[in-house]
């Protein structure tokens, strides 16, 4: 098959100069078959299953990186929501012991994060779910690689406000127990959480999934920014078209590598999730893509339209490229992991309120942002509840990963290091919704859910 | 044995000896060059080679590392990638 120089250059240039990578290959692993009434035997089975698959994942990924010249940045494991497998061992001490087993299995195999230490509580809490939430501060402080999540609502079930009300105090306790509150960066609260999400910290292996499955997350804000910069004068329809075409190509690369990796591992291929996910590397910023559209800084008026256009074009390009597109495909806009987002907050262009508006049209939610450490627990819960209401009413996934930084005030910086980046502390509305949140209960399932 | 076709992409400023040095390295590795093209893209000199690795005397990781080192020495970026990725991205 012949390719012209332009085609070969375009592909090579994406990896050499535009940071195209496979952001994550995440192996979803069912742990229900590890359950044992003997807790030590249970831990041993969990360790062996995770460690074995994790080692295979790392070993098989390297030859594909070389074959296709595309880096596979992260190799990770997601597991069955832990509250389900801990039903008969639901004590805080055993939860911590299981978390440490997972941490050790990941560390010994060279996996940086393992996701799924969480629960699905949209309809209410089991005893095991409640104990898990109670144990989370100790788990997040006592482990390095374990990521936790809660799904507290869905368009069909409504929003479990009682569960949301538990999260504010839990996060403040976690923040106090970990340096620079970094434990909070390993916890995400969702509504409408997809079961096949390959991205941390919210990845888990859904109960409708097979025993093992490989999910791939492909990124590429640098590639999209580059193509946008080449089309400075085109109108929105044309802009959408060039983004769509570019995303089509990078999704096809992700699908190729995902399918080969799944074949080499001897497991079913799950999904390819095409999400523009930024890193702190120069040029690898979703905010910079929006700025290349012609917006001075993300957060300026016009940014919501820009993110809406970007999201839609990314989804359409991905949908045409693969029959197995993941539930989160679109655009992430974490603050601390995106140099353009950080810059916009520091310049006063991006407020928490505008960030919330942007999440109504982006693929996930309020991600990796810091707030003052003295923010009341009920205000943290209210921030979360507002964001999740957007997801429930609009029948989409929304999520919150918030870091209440102890001793810090709006305008300060909190550095997490590595992939997690640097978060400018954002101003929080000082007025309270305490009495509203104290009502508790559940936001009823919405009229949107009455489709049958 | 079937052909094992990969593409080498060289990106940088044009200079003497690029083809000679890369083809010398490929000759030592017993890799056959099937096609060479070049052009100017976005202000870069770009040279591409289609190569068959079926009789190569070293594995792809070693060849890729050697090409990368040669690129560093010449102040250019050199990438080698299996043809499947181009088929997936540029052909439907």
Short mmCIF file of C-alpha atoms in Angstrom, two decimals:
data_model
loop_
_atom_site.label_atom_id
_atom_site.label_comp_id
_atom_site.label_asym_id
_atom_site.label_seq_id
_atom_site.Cartn_x
_atom_site.Cartn_y
_atom_site.Cartn_z
CA UNK A 1 0.00 0.00 0.00
CA UNK A 2 1.35 3.43 -0.98
CA UNK A 3 1.26 6.48 1.26
CA UNK A 4 2.31 9.93 0.23
CA UNK A 5 4.86 11.97 2.15
CA UNK A 6 2.15 14.23 3.54
CA UNK A 7 0.30 11.32 5.18
CA UNK A 8 3.44 9.83 6.67
CA UNK A 9 4.56 13.23 7.94
CA UNK A 10 1.16 13.96 9.50
CA UNK A 11 1.23 10.76 11.56
CA UNK A 12 4.90 10.96 12.54
CA UNK A 13 4.54 14.63 13.43
CA UNK A 14 1.65 13.87 15.80
CA UNK A 15 3.88 11.80 18.05
CA UNK A 16 7.15 13.67 17.51
CA UNK A 17 5.85 17.22 17.97
CA UNK A 18 2.21 17.19 19.12
CA UNK A 19 2.27 14.81 22.11
CA UNK A 20 -0.04 12.20 20.60
CA UNK A 21 -0.12 9.26 22.93
CA UNK A 22 -2.23 6.42 24.18
CA UNK A 23 -2.97 8.06 27.49
CA UNK A 24 -3.97 4.89 29.24
CA UNK A 25 -4.50 1.20 28.73
CA UNK A 26 -6.69 0.07 31.59
CA UNK A 27 -7.38 -3.56 32.23
CA UNK A 28 -10.74 -4.05 33.91
CA UNK A 29 -10.64 -7.05 36.23
CA UNK A 30 -13.59 -8.77 37.91
CA UNK A 31 -12.80 -9.61 41.54
CA UNK A 32 -16.09 -11.27 42.49
CA UNK A 33 -14.53 -14.70 41.99
CA UNK A 34 -11.92 -13.88 44.66
CA UNK A 35 -14.46 -13.56 47.51
CA UNK A 36 -13.68 -15.95 50.36
CA UNK A 37 -15.00 -16.25 53.92
CA UNK A 38 -11.36 -16.55 55.00
CA UNK A 39 -10.18 -12.92 54.71
CA UNK A 40 -6.49 -13.79 54.37
CA UNK A 41 -7.29 -16.19 51.52
CA UNK A 42 -9.50 -13.48 49.95
CA UNK A 43 -6.62 -10.98 50.05
CA UNK A 44 -4.24 -13.55 48.59
CA UNK A 45 -6.55 -14.29 45.64
CA UNK A 46 -7.03 -10.56 44.97
CA UNK A 47 -3.27 -9.94 45.07
CA UNK A 48 -2.49 -12.80 42.71
CA UNK A 49 -5.18 -11.93 40.18
CA UNK A 50 -4.30 -8.24 40.01
CA UNK A 51 -0.56 -8.68 40.11
CA UNK A 52 -0.68 -11.32 37.36
CA UNK A 53 -2.78 -9.26 34.97
CA UNK A 54 -0.84 -6.07 35.73
CA UNK A 55 2.49 -7.71 34.92
CA UNK A 56 1.12 -9.07 31.63
CA UNK A 57 -0.25 -5.65 30.72
CA UNK A 58 3.11 -3.95 31.21
CA UNK A 59 5.01 -6.69 29.38
CA UNK A 60 2.69 -6.69 26.35
CA UNK A 61 2.37 -2.92 26.00
CA UNK A 62 6.07 -2.21 25.38
CA UNK A 63 6.43 -4.06 22.02
CA UNK A 64 3.39 -2.21 20.66
CA UNK A 65 4.84 1.18 21.65
CA UNK A 66 7.91 0.30 19.59
CA UNK A 67 5.94 -1.17 16.67
CA UNK A 68 3.76 1.90 16.20
CA UNK A 69 6.01 4.61 17.61
CA UNK A 70 3.15 5.86 19.81
CA UNK A 71 3.84 6.04 23.57
CA UNK A 72 1.49 4.15 25.88
CA UNK A 73 1.82 6.47 28.84
CA UNK A 74 -0.10 4.68 31.58
CA UNK A 75 -0.88 1.03 32.25
CA UNK A 76 -3.57 0.66 34.89
CA UNK A 77 -6.04 -1.70 36.49
CA UNK A 78 -9.70 -1.12 37.32
CA UNK A 79 -11.62 -3.51 39.52
CA UNK A 80 -15.12 -4.48 40.60
CA UNK A 81 -16.50 -1.83 42.99
CA UNK A 82 -14.93 -2.90 46.24
CA UNK A 83 -18.04 -2.44 48.40
CA UNK A 84 -19.66 -5.30 46.44
CA UNK A 85 -16.92 -7.81 47.19
CA UNK A 86 -16.52 -6.72 50.82
CA UNK A 87 -20.16 -7.28 51.85
CA UNK A 88 -19.27 -10.07 54.29
CA UNK A 89 -16.07 -8.39 55.54
CA UNK A 90 -17.43 -4.87 55.98
CA UNK A 91 -15.37 -3.37 58.78
CA UNK A 92 -13.17 -0.27 58.48
CA UNK A 93 -10.10 -2.33 59.46
CA UNK A 94 -10.69 -4.91 56.74
CA UNK A 95 -11.40 -2.21 54.17
CA UNK A 96 -8.03 -0.65 54.95
CA UNK A 97 -6.33 -4.05 54.83
CA UNK A 98 -7.90 -4.77 51.42
CA UNK A 99 -6.83 -1.35 50.13
CA UNK A 100 -3.28 -2.07 51.23
CA UNK A 101 -3.41 -5.43 49.42
CA UNK A 102 -4.50 -3.65 46.23
CA UNK A 103 -1.78 -1.02 46.71
CA UNK A 104 0.88 -3.70 47.13
CA UNK A 105 -0.34 -5.68 44.10
CA UNK A 106 -0.17 -2.54 41.95
CA UNK A 107 3.22 -1.42 43.30
CA UNK A 108 4.85 -4.83 42.94
CA UNK A 109 3.74 -5.01 39.30
CA UNK A 110 4.74 -1.40 38.47
CA UNK A 111 1.18 -0.05 38.01
CA UNK A 112 0.82 3.60 39.10
CA UNK A 113 -2.93 3.61 39.86
CA UNK A 114 -5.60 1.01 40.53
CA UNK A 115 -9.21 2.20 40.40
CA UNK A 116 -12.48 0.88 41.75
CA UNK A 117 -12.25 1.31 45.49
CA UNK A 118 -15.80 2.55 45.66
CA UNK A 119 -19.51 1.97 45.59
CA UNK A 120 -22.65 2.51 43.54
CA UNK A 121 -25.03 4.24 45.94
CA UNK A 122 -27.42 6.10 43.66
CA UNK A 123 -30.44 4.35 45.16
CA UNK A 124 -29.17 4.22 48.75
CA UNK A 125 -26.36 2.83 50.91
CA UNK A 126 -25.85 -0.78 51.94
CA UNK A 127 -24.08 -1.37 55.24
CA UNK A 128 -20.94 -2.20 53.25
CA UNK A 129 -21.19 1.09 51.30
CA UNK A 130 -21.52 3.09 54.52
CA UNK A 131 -18.48 1.40 56.07
CA UNK A 132 -16.49 2.01 52.88
CA UNK A 133 -17.20 5.76 53.07
CA UNK A 134 -16.23 5.74 56.75
CA UNK A 135 -12.95 3.99 55.86
CA UNK A 136 -12.04 6.24 52.91
CA UNK A 137 -9.89 8.84 54.74
CA UNK A 138 -7.70 6.09 56.21
CA UNK A 139 -7.60 4.27 52.85
CA UNK A 140 -6.63 7.38 50.86
CA UNK A 141 -4.02 8.31 53.46
CA UNK A 142 -2.73 4.77 53.97
CA UNK A 143 -2.22 3.85 50.32
CA UNK A 144 -0.35 5.39 47.43
CA UNK A 145 -1.95 3.99 44.27
CA UNK A 146 -5.54 3.14 45.20
CA UNK A 147 -8.18 5.39 43.61
CA UNK A 148 -11.67 5.67 45.06
CA UNK A 149 -15.06 6.64 43.66
CA UNK A 150 -18.71 6.89 44.55
CA UNK A 151 -21.61 7.00 42.11
CA UNK A 152 -24.25 8.90 44.06
CA UNK A 153 -26.88 9.46 41.42
CA UNK A 154 -28.22 8.75 37.96
CA UNK A 155 -30.86 10.12 35.66
CA UNK A 156 -32.94 7.04 36.50
CA UNK A 157 -32.40 6.97 40.27
CA UNK A 158 -32.09 10.68 41.05
CA UNK A 159 -29.48 12.09 43.42
CA UNK A 160 -28.72 10.51 46.79
CA UNK A 161 -28.22 13.70 48.83
CA UNK A 162 -27.65 11.70 52.03
CA UNK A 163 -24.55 10.19 50.39
CA UNK A 164 -23.40 13.60 49.12
CA UNK A 165 -23.69 14.96 52.66
CA UNK A 166 -21.23 12.30 53.85
CA UNK A 167 -18.61 13.38 51.31
CA UNK A 168 -17.88 16.90 52.62
CA UNK A 169 -16.63 15.73 56.04
CA UNK A 170 -14.91 12.72 54.45
CA UNK A 171 -12.90 14.99 52.12
CA UNK A 172 -11.93 17.39 54.92
CA UNK A 173 -10.71 14.43 56.99
CA UNK A 174 -8.78 13.07 54.00
CA UNK A 175 -7.26 16.50 53.30
CA UNK A 176 -6.04 16.75 56.88
CA UNK A 177 -4.56 13.24 56.78
CA UNK A 178 -2.49 13.59 53.57
CA UNK A 179 0.28 16.05 52.57
CA UNK A 180 -1.16 18.97 50.56
CA UNK A 181 -4.49 17.11 50.67
CA UNK A 182 -3.26 14.82 47.90
CA UNK A 183 -5.55 12.03 49.10
CA UNK A 184 -8.48 14.04 47.74
CA UNK A 185 -6.96 13.84 44.24
CA UNK A 186 -7.55 10.08 44.35
CA UNK A 187 -11.31 10.34 44.93
CA UNK A 188 -14.05 11.15 42.42
CA UNK A 189 -17.78 11.43 43.00
CA UNK A 190 -20.00 10.75 39.98
CA UNK A 191 -23.48 10.61 38.65
CA UNK A 192 -24.18 8.40 35.63
CA UNK A 193 -20.68 6.87 35.96
CA UNK A 194 -19.78 4.79 32.89
CA UNK A 195 -18.79 1.18 33.61
CA UNK A 196 -16.02 1.21 31.02
CA UNK A 197 -14.16 4.38 31.98
CA UNK A 198 -10.40 3.81 31.51
CA UNK A 199 -9.35 7.10 33.12
CA UNK A 200 -8.28 7.54 36.75
CA UNK A 201 -9.23 8.38 39.36
CA UNK A 202 -12.76 7.27 38.46
CA UNK A 203 -12.13 4.00 36.63
CA UNK A 204 -13.92 0.89 37.86
CA UNK A 205 -14.83 -2.46 36.31
CA UNK A 206 -18.61 -2.41 35.97
CA UNK A 207 -20.79 -5.26 37.10
CA UNK A 208 -22.08 -5.70 33.55
CA UNK A 209 -18.57 -6.23 32.20
CA UNK A 210 -16.89 -9.59 31.39
CA UNK A 211 -14.28 -11.22 33.62
CA UNK A 212 -11.47 -9.15 32.14
CA UNK A 213 -11.54 -6.47 29.46
CA UNK A 214 -9.10 -3.97 28.02
CA UNK A 215 -10.18 -0.34 27.69
CA UNK A 216 -8.05 2.29 26.00
CA UNK A 217 -8.02 6.04 26.50
CA UNK A 218 -6.42 8.02 23.69
CA UNK A 219 -5.66 11.69 24.05
CA UNK A 220 -4.27 14.41 21.84
CA UNK A 221 -5.04 18.04 22.69
CA UNK A 222 -1.75 19.01 21.05
CA UNK A 223 -2.80 17.39 17.78
CA UNK A 224 -6.17 19.17 17.79
CA UNK A 225 -4.60 22.52 18.73
CA UNK A 226 -2.17 22.17 15.84
CA UNK A 227 -4.93 21.56 13.30
CA UNK A 228 -7.00 24.43 14.71
CA UNK A 229 -4.02 26.78 14.41
CA UNK A 230 -3.74 25.87 10.73
CA UNK A 231 -7.37 26.91 10.20
CA UNK A 232 -7.48 30.35 11.76
CA UNK A 233 -10.03 31.87 9.42
CA UNK A 234 -12.58 29.14 8.87
CA UNK A 235 -16.15 29.33 10.23
CA UNK A 236 -17.52 27.09 12.99
CA UNK A 237 -18.89 24.44 10.62
CA UNK A 238 -15.53 24.10 8.93
CA UNK A 239 -13.72 24.18 12.27
CA UNK A 240 -15.88 21.32 13.51
CA UNK A 241 -15.11 19.41 10.33
CA UNK A 242 -11.31 19.67 10.63
CA UNK A 243 -11.40 18.64 14.30
CA UNK A 244 -13.67 15.72 13.46
CA UNK A 245 -11.31 14.46 10.76
CA UNK A 246 -8.28 14.71 13.04
CA UNK A 247 -10.05 12.94 15.90
CA UNK A 248 -11.13 10.22 13.50
CA UNK A 249 -7.50 9.50 12.70
CA UNK A 250 -6.23 9.41 16.27
CA UNK A 251 -9.15 7.26 17.39
CA UNK A 252 -8.34 4.75 14.64
CA UNK A 253 -4.76 4.58 15.94
CA UNK A 254 -6.09 3.96 19.46
CA UNK A 255 -8.41 1.25 18.27
CA UNK A 256 -5.59 -0.48 16.39
CA UNK A 257 -3.28 -0.54 19.38
CA UNK A 258 -6.08 -1.45 21.81
CA UNK A 259 -7.20 -4.40 19.72
CA UNK A 260 -3.65 -5.71 19.26
CA UNK A 261 -2.91 -5.33 22.95
CA UNK A 262 -6.13 -7.15 23.90
CA UNK A 263 -5.27 -9.93 21.45
CA UNK A 264 -1.74 -10.25 22.86
CA UNK A 265 -3.16 -10.37 26.40
CA UNK A 266 -5.81 -12.93 25.41
CA UNK A 267 -8.66 -10.78 26.76
CA UNK A 268 -11.66 -9.11 25.07
CA UNK A 269 -11.24 -5.58 23.77
CA UNK A 270 -13.63 -3.20 25.52
CA UNK A 271 -13.72 0.37 24.32
CA UNK A 272 -11.56 3.18 23.04
CA UNK A 273 -12.29 6.39 24.85
CA UNK A 274 -11.26 9.43 22.85
CA UNK A 275 -10.99 12.19 25.38
CA UNK A 276 -8.87 15.25 24.99
CA UNK A 277 -7.07 14.91 28.30
CA UNK A 278 -4.44 17.49 29.04
CA UNK A 279 -1.14 17.11 30.82
CA UNK A 280 1.07 19.82 32.25
CA UNK A 281 3.50 19.34 29.31
CA UNK A 282 3.85 22.41 27.10
CA UNK A 283 1.28 22.37 24.30
CA UNK A 284 -0.75 19.49 25.76
CA UNK A 285 -3.59 21.68 26.96
CA UNK A 286 -7.31 21.67 26.21
CA UNK A 287 -7.44 25.33 27.29
CA UNK A 288 -4.91 26.10 24.56
CA UNK A 289 -7.21 24.48 21.98
CA UNK A 290 -10.02 26.80 23.03
CA UNK A 291 -7.62 29.73 22.93
CA UNK A 292 -6.59 28.73 19.39
CA UNK A 293 -10.28 29.10 18.46
CA UNK A 294 -9.83 32.83 19.14
CA UNK A 295 -10.62 33.19 22.85
CA UNK A 296 -8.12 35.20 24.87
CA UNK A 297 -8.21 32.88 27.91
CA UNK A 298 -10.49 29.97 28.71
CA UNK A 299 -13.20 31.24 31.02
CA UNK A 300 -13.89 34.36 28.96
CA UNK A 301 -17.44 34.68 27.67
CA UNK A 302 -17.66 32.49 24.59
CA UNK A 303 -15.77 29.62 26.23
CA UNK A 304 -18.90 27.51 26.78
CA UNK A 305 -19.73 27.65 23.08
CA UNK A 306 -16.13 26.79 22.26
CA UNK A 307 -16.10 23.73 24.55
CA UNK A 308 -19.50 22.67 23.17
CA UNK A 309 -18.16 22.81 19.61
CA UNK A 310 -15.00 20.94 20.59
CA UNK A 311 -16.90 18.24 22.48
CA UNK A 312 -19.34 17.60 19.69
CA UNK A 313 -16.67 17.41 17.01
CA UNK A 314 -14.57 15.03 19.13
CA UNK A 315 -17.53 12.74 19.73
CA UNK A 316 -18.51 12.70 16.06
CA UNK A 317 -14.95 11.95 14.91
CA UNK A 318 -14.68 9.15 17.48
CA UNK A 319 -18.07 7.68 16.62
CA UNK A 320 -17.15 7.39 12.95
CA UNK A 321 -13.77 5.82 13.74
CA UNK A 322 -14.74 3.05 16.12
CA UNK A 323 -17.71 0.86 16.90
CA UNK A 324 -16.54 0.67 20.50
CA UNK A 325 -16.39 4.25 21.68
CA UNK A 326 -16.38 4.67 25.45
CA UNK A 327 -18.91 6.45 27.57
CA UNK A 328 -16.74 9.39 28.50
CA UNK A 329 -15.45 10.34 25.05
CA UNK A 330 -15.15 14.08 24.73
CA UNK A 331 -13.03 16.57 26.60
CA UNK A 332 -11.67 16.76 30.12
CA UNK A 333 -10.94 20.16 31.63
CA UNK A 334 -9.06 19.49 34.88
CA UNK A 335 -7.55 22.63 36.37
CA UNK A 336 -4.29 21.44 37.92
CA UNK A 337 -3.33 19.16 35.03
CA UNK A 338 -3.64 21.77 32.28
CA UNK A 339 -1.18 24.66 32.01
CA UNK A 340 -3.72 26.80 30.13
CA UNK A 341 -6.39 26.25 32.79
CA UNK A 342 -3.95 27.14 35.57
CA UNK A 343 -2.93 30.29 33.72
CA UNK A 344 -6.58 31.29 33.19
CA UNK A 345 -7.35 30.96 36.91
CA UNK A 346 -4.25 32.96 37.87
CA UNK A 347 -5.18 35.74 35.42
CA UNK A 348 -8.74 35.91 36.80
CA UNK A 349 -10.27 34.69 33.53
CA UNK A 350 -11.66 31.45 34.95
CA UNK A 351 -13.82 31.33 38.07
CA UNK A 352 -15.36 28.31 39.76
CA UNK A 353 -18.79 29.45 38.54
CA UNK A 354 -17.65 29.58 34.90
CA UNK A 355 -15.90 26.23 35.30
CA UNK A 356 -19.21 24.75 36.43
CA UNK A 357 -20.88 26.20 33.33
CA UNK A 358 -18.22 24.66 31.09
CA UNK A 359 -18.82 21.24 32.63
CA UNK A 360 -22.43 21.34 31.45
CA UNK A 361 -21.08 20.79 27.94
CA UNK A 362 -17.81 18.89 28.58
CA UNK A 363 -17.57 15.17 29.15
CA UNK A 364 -17.04 14.94 32.90
CA UNK A 365 -17.06 17.72 35.45
CA UNK A 366 -15.27 19.83 38.02
CA UNK A 367 -11.88 18.17 38.04
CA UNK A 368 -8.69 18.66 40.02
CA UNK A 369 -9.42 22.09 41.45
CA UNK A 370 -8.41 23.37 44.86
CA UNK A 371 -10.53 25.41 47.25
CA UNK A 372 -9.61 27.04 50.58
CA UNK A 373 -9.04 24.50 53.34
CA UNK A 374 -11.48 26.26 55.67
CA UNK A 375 -14.39 25.77 53.26
CA UNK A 376 -17.27 24.33 55.36
CA UNK A 377 -18.16 20.68 54.74
CA UNK A 378 -21.69 21.65 53.70
CA UNK A 379 -20.33 24.07 51.08
CA UNK A 380 -18.15 21.28 49.63
CA UNK A 381 -21.24 19.08 49.51
CA UNK A 382 -23.19 21.90 47.84
CA UNK A 383 -20.50 22.36 45.16
CA UNK A 384 -20.70 18.62 44.50
CA UNK A 385 -24.52 18.57 44.50
CA UNK A 386 -24.73 21.45 42.00
CA UNK A 387 -22.34 19.75 39.61
CA UNK A 388 -24.12 16.42 39.88
CA UNK A 389 -27.52 18.02 39.31
CA UNK A 390 -26.24 19.12 35.89
CA UNK A 391 -25.51 15.50 35.05
CA UNK A 392 -28.82 14.15 36.27
CA UNK A 393 -31.01 16.67 34.50
CA UNK A 394 -29.02 16.51 31.26
CA UNK A 395 -28.69 12.70 31.27
CA UNK A 396 -24.89 12.81 31.15
CA UNK A 397 -21.95 11.88 33.33
CA UNK A 398 -20.75 14.56 35.68
CA UNK A 399 -18.18 14.24 38.43
CA UNK A 400 -16.25 16.22 41.01
CA UNK A 401 -12.65 15.88 42.18
CA UNK A 402 -12.11 18.71 44.64
CA UNK A 403 -9.14 19.42 46.89
CA UNK A 404 -9.84 21.48 50.02
CA UNK A 405 -6.24 22.56 50.70
CA UNK A 406 -5.54 22.97 54.44
CA UNK A 407 -4.16 26.35 55.42
CA UNK A 408 -4.53 27.78 51.90
CA UNK A 409 -6.61 30.70 50.73
CA UNK A 410 -7.90 31.77 47.33
CA UNK A 411 -4.95 32.77 45.13
CA UNK A 412 -2.46 30.37 46.77
CA UNK A 413 -0.93 27.50 44.82
CA UNK A 414 -0.92 23.82 45.80
CA UNK A 415 1.59 21.56 44.08
CA UNK A 416 0.86 17.83 43.80
CA UNK A 417 3.80 16.91 41.58
CA UNK A 418 3.93 14.62 38.58
CA UNK A 419 0.77 14.00 36.56
CA UNK A 420 -1.46 15.77 39.08
CA UNK A 421 0.17 19.16 38.52
CA UNK A 422 -0.32 22.45 40.35
CA UNK A 423 -3.68 23.84 41.49
CA UNK A 424 -4.38 27.52 42.10
CA UNK A 425 -6.81 27.77 45.03
CA UNK A 426 -10.12 29.05 43.67
CA UNK A 427 -12.52 31.40 45.40
CA UNK A 428 -15.66 29.79 46.81
CA UNK A 429 -18.98 31.61 47.23
CA UNK A 430 -19.07 32.53 50.96
CA UNK A 431 -22.83 32.16 51.38
CA UNK A 432 -24.29 28.94 52.71
CA UNK A 433 -26.78 26.28 51.52
CA UNK A 434 -26.51 24.44 54.84
CA UNK A 435 -30.21 24.37 55.68
CA UNK A 436 -31.10 23.18 52.19
CA UNK A 437 -28.58 20.32 52.29
CA UNK A 438 -29.68 19.32 55.81
CA UNK A 439 -33.04 18.32 54.36
CA UNK A 440 -31.24 15.25 53.01
CA UNK A 441 -33.12 12.51 51.19
CA UNK A 442 -33.04 11.93 47.47
CA UNK A 443 -33.68 14.14 44.49
CA UNK A 444 -36.36 12.05 42.75
CA UNK A 445 -35.59 10.47 39.42
CA UNK A 446 -36.28 13.03 36.75
CA UNK A 447 -38.97 13.16 34.14
CA UNK A 448 -36.07 12.52 31.71
CA UNK A 449 -35.96 8.94 32.99
CA UNK A 450 -39.56 8.11 32.05
CA UNK A 451 -38.90 6.70 28.63
CA UNK A 452 -40.28 3.19 28.84
CA UNK B 1 7.94 -15.24 4.72
CA UNK B 2 5.65 -12.24 4.12
CA UNK B 3 6.97 -8.72 3.78
CA UNK B 4 7.17 -6.80 7.07
CA UNK B 5 6.65 -3.26 5.89
CA UNK B 6 7.43 -0.23 8.05
CA UNK B 7 7.86 3.44 7.30
CA UNK B 8 10.72 5.63 8.45
CA UNK B 9 10.00 9.36 8.65
CA UNK B 10 12.88 11.82 8.93
CA UNK B 11 12.01 15.41 9.86
CA UNK B 12 14.36 18.40 10.17
CA UNK B 13 16.57 20.71 8.14
CA UNK B 14 17.92 19.43 4.82
CA UNK B 15 21.65 18.60 4.86
CA UNK B 16 24.17 16.41 3.12
CA UNK B 17 24.47 12.71 3.91
CA UNK B 18 21.00 11.99 5.33
CA UNK B 19 20.17 9.22 2.86
CA UNK B 20 23.70 7.84 3.01
CA UNK B 21 23.81 7.56 6.78
CA UNK B 22 20.34 6.09 7.20
CA UNK B 23 20.73 3.65 4.33
CA UNK B 24 24.10 2.62 5.74
CA UNK B 25 22.50 1.82 9.07
CA UNK B 26 19.70 -0.12 7.33
CA UNK B 27 22.22 -2.05 5.22
CA UNK B 28 24.06 -3.15 8.37
CA UNK B 29 20.73 -4.25 9.86
CA UNK B 30 19.90 -6.20 6.67
CA UNK B 31 16.76 -4.12 6.15
CA UNK B 32 15.66 -3.59 2.54
CA UNK B 33 14.63 -0.11 1.35
CA UNK B 34 11.63 -0.39 -0.99
CA UNK B 35 10.86 3.24 -1.63
CA UNK B 36 12.15 6.73 -0.78
CA UNK B 37 10.23 10.01 -1.06
CA UNK B 38 10.87 13.50 0.15
CA UNK B 39 9.27 16.90 0.31
CA UNK B 40 8.94 20.14 2.25
CA UNK B 41 6.10 20.09 4.83
CA UNK B 42 5.24 23.04 7.05
CA UNK B 43 8.76 24.38 6.56
CA UNK B 44 10.44 21.06 7.45
CA UNK B 45 12.48 18.86 5.16
CA UNK B 46 10.74 15.47 5.29
CA UNK B 47 12.10 12.22 3.93
CA UNK B 48 10.19 8.94 4.12
CA UNK B 49 11.37 5.41 3.46
CA UNK B 50 9.32 2.25 3.08
CA UNK B 51 11.42 -0.61 4.45
CA UNK B 52 10.98 -4.37 4.66
CA UNK B 53 12.24 -5.89 7.92
CA UNK B 54 11.54 -9.54 7.16
CA UNK B 55 15.27 -10.42 6.97
CA UNK B 56 16.45 -7.94 9.61
CA UNK B 57 19.28 -9.11 11.84
CA UNK B 58 18.05 -7.09 14.85
CA UNK B 59 14.68 -6.49 16.42
CA UNK B 60 12.55 -3.40 15.96
CA UNK B 61 13.35 -1.96 19.39
CA UNK B 62 17.11 -2.04 18.61
CA UNK B 63 16.61 -0.58 15.12
CA UNK B 64 14.32 2.13 16.45
CA UNK B 65 16.88 3.08 19.12
CA UNK B 66 19.70 3.17 16.54
CA UNK B 67 17.67 5.41 14.23
CA UNK B 68 16.76 7.67 17.14
CA UNK B 69 20.44 8.01 18.08
CA UNK B 70 21.38 8.73 14.46
CA UNK B 71 18.65 11.40 14.35
CA UNK B 72 20.05 13.01 17.52
CA UNK B 73 23.50 13.03 15.95
CA UNK B 74 22.21 14.74 12.78
CA UNK B 75 19.89 17.14 14.64
CA UNK B 76 16.83 15.53 13.07
CA UNK B 77 13.83 13.54 14.31
CA UNK B 78 13.55 9.99 12.98
CA UNK B 79 10.52 7.80 13.57
CA UNK B 80 9.91 4.22 12.46
CA UNK B 81 6.34 2.89 12.50
CA UNK B 82 4.61 -0.25 11.28
CA UNK B 83 2.48 0.31 8.16
CA UNK B 84 -0.73 -0.75 9.95
CA UNK B 85 -0.97 2.57 11.78
CA UNK B 86 -0.95 4.47 8.47
CA UNK B 87 -3.54 2.10 7.00
CA UNK B 88 -5.82 2.70 9.97
CA UNK B 89 -5.38 6.48 10.02
CA UNK B 90 -5.34 7.29 6.32
CA UNK B 91 -7.35 4.56 4.56
CA UNK B 92 -10.95 3.53 5.19
#
